[in-house]
Short mmCIF file of C-alpha atoms in Angstrom, two decimals:
data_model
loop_
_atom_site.label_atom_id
_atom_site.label_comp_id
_atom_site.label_asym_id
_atom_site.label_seq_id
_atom_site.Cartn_x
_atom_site.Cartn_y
_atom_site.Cartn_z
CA UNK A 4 9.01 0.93 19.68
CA UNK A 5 5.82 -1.09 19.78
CA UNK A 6 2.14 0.00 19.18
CA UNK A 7 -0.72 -1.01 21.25
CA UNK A 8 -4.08 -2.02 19.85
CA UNK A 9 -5.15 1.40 21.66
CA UNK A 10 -3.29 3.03 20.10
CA UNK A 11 -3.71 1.55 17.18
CA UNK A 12 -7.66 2.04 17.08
CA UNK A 13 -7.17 5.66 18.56
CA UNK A 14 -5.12 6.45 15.08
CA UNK A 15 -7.54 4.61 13.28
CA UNK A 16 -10.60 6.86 14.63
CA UNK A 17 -8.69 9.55 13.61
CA UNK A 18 -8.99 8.83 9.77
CA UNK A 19 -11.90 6.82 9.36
CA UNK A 20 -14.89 9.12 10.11
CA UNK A 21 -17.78 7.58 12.19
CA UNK A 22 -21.34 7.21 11.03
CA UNK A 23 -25.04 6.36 11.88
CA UNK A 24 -26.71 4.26 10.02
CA UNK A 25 -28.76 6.67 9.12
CA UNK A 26 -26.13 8.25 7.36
CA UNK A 27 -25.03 4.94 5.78
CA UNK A 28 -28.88 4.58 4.36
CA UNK A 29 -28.50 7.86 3.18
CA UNK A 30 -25.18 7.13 0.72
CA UNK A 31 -26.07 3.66 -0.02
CA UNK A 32 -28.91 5.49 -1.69
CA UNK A 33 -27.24 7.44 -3.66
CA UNK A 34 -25.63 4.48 -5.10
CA UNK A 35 -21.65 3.68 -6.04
CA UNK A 36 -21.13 2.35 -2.88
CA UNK A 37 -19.60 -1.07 -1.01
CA UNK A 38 -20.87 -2.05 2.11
CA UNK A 39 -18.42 -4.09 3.51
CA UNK A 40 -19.00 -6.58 6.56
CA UNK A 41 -15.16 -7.49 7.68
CA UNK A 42 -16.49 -9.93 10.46
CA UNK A 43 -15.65 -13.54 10.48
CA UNK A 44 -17.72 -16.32 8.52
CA UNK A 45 -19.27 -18.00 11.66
CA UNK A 46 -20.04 -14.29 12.86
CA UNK A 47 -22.37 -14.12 9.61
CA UNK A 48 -24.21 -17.79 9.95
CA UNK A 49 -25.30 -16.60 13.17
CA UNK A 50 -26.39 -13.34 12.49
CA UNK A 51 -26.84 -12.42 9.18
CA UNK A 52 -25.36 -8.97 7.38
CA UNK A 53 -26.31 -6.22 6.22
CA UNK A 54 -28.29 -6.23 2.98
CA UNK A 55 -26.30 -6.14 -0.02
CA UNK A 56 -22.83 -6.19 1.91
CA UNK A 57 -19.96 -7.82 0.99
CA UNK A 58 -18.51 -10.26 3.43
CA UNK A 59 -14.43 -9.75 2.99
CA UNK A 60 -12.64 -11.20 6.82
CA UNK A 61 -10.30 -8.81 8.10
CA UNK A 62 -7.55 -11.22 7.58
CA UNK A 63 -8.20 -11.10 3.78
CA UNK A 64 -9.00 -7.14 3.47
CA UNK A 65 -5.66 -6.38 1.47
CA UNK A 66 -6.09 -9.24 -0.76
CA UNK A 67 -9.46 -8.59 -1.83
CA UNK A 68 -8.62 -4.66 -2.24
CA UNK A 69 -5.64 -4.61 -3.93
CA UNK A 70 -6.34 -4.43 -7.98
CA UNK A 71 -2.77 -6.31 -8.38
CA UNK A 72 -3.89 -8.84 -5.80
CA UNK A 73 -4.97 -12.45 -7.67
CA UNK A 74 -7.40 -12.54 -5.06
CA UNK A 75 -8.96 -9.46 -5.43
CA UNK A 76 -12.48 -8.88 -5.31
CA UNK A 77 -14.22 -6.82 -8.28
CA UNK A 78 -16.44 -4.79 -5.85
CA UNK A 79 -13.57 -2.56 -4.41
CA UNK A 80 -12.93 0.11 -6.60
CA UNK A 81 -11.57 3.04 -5.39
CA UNK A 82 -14.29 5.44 -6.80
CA UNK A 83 -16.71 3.93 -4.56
CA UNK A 84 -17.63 4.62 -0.93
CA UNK A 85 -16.58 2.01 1.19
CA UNK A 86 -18.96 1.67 4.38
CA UNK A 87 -17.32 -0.55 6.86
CA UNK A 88 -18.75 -2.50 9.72
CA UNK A 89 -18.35 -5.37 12.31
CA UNK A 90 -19.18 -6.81 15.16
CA UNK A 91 -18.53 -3.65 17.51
CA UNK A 92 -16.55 -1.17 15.20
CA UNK A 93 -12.94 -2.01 16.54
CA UNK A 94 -12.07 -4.42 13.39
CA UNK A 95 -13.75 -1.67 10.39
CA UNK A 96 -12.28 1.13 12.13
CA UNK A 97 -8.33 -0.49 11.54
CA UNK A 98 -9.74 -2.27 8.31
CA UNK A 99 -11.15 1.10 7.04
CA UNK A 100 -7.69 2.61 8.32
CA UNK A 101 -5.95 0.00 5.75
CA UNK A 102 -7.70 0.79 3.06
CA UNK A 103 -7.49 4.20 3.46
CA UNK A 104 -3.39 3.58 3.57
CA UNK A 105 -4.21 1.69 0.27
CA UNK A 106 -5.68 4.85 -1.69
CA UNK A 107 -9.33 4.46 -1.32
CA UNK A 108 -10.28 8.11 -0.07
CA UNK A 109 -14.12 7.90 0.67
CA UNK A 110 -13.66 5.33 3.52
CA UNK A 111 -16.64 5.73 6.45
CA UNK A 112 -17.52 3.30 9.81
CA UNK A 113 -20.51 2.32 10.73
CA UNK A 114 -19.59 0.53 13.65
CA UNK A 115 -21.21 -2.84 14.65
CA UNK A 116 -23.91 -4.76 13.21
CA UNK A 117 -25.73 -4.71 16.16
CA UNK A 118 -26.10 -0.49 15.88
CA UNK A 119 -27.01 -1.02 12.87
CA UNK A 120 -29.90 -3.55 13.65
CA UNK A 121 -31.09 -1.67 16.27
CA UNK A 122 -31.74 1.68 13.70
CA UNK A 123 -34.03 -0.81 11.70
CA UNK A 124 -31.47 -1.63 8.92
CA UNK A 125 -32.01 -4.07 6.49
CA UNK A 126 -30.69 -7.71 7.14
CA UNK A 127 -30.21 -10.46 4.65
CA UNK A 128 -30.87 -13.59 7.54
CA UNK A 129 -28.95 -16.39 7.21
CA UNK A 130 -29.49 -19.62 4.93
CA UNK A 131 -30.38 -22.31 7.46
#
């Protein structure tokens, strides 16, 4: 039996719980967390990210998350809280789904960058 993408993002939604930023300020400042920006390179150069995010492309999440991995990125740790965004929330909301499926239990969405800019987050621009 296959899966749509529907469905797939409707069983994501139900795991991953949605945020504001405001609510994403609020835990990044209480430190021991990973923002993590799962949009593509180019998405980046043209926009910029979120300050202090990690940039991991959704294609690569498991690698960089998985301790056993030899591409795996020091920042994940699964004592941290992962914040998760993208370019509209469809792409964090499966990624945060993944790493949820992975063992990392304190998993939230943001949604898109864009929400984020528009509640006066901080951006780190893009080098020219």
């Amino acid at each position: 039996m296959s899966i749509s993408v529907k469905q797939m993002l409707e069983a994501a939604n139900a795991v991953v719980t949605k945020i504001t930023p405001a609510q994403a300020r609020e835990m990044i400042g209480k430190g021991n967390v990973l923002v993590l920006d799962v949009r593509d390179a180019p998405e980046i150069e043209k926009s910029g990210k979120v300050h202090g995010a990690v940039n991991v492309s959704r294609g690569m999440l498991e690698f960089r998350a998985d301790p056993d991995s030899p591409y795996h990125d020091k920042a994940f740790a699964k004592d941290k809280t992962v914040i998760l965004y993208c370019a509209s929330g469809g792409r964090s909301a499966l990624a945060g789904k993944v790493l949820k499926d992975m063992g990392y239990s304190s998993v939230y969405n943001v949604g898109g960058f864009k929400d984020w800019v528009d509640a006066g987050g901080a951006v780190e621009k893009p080098v020219m």
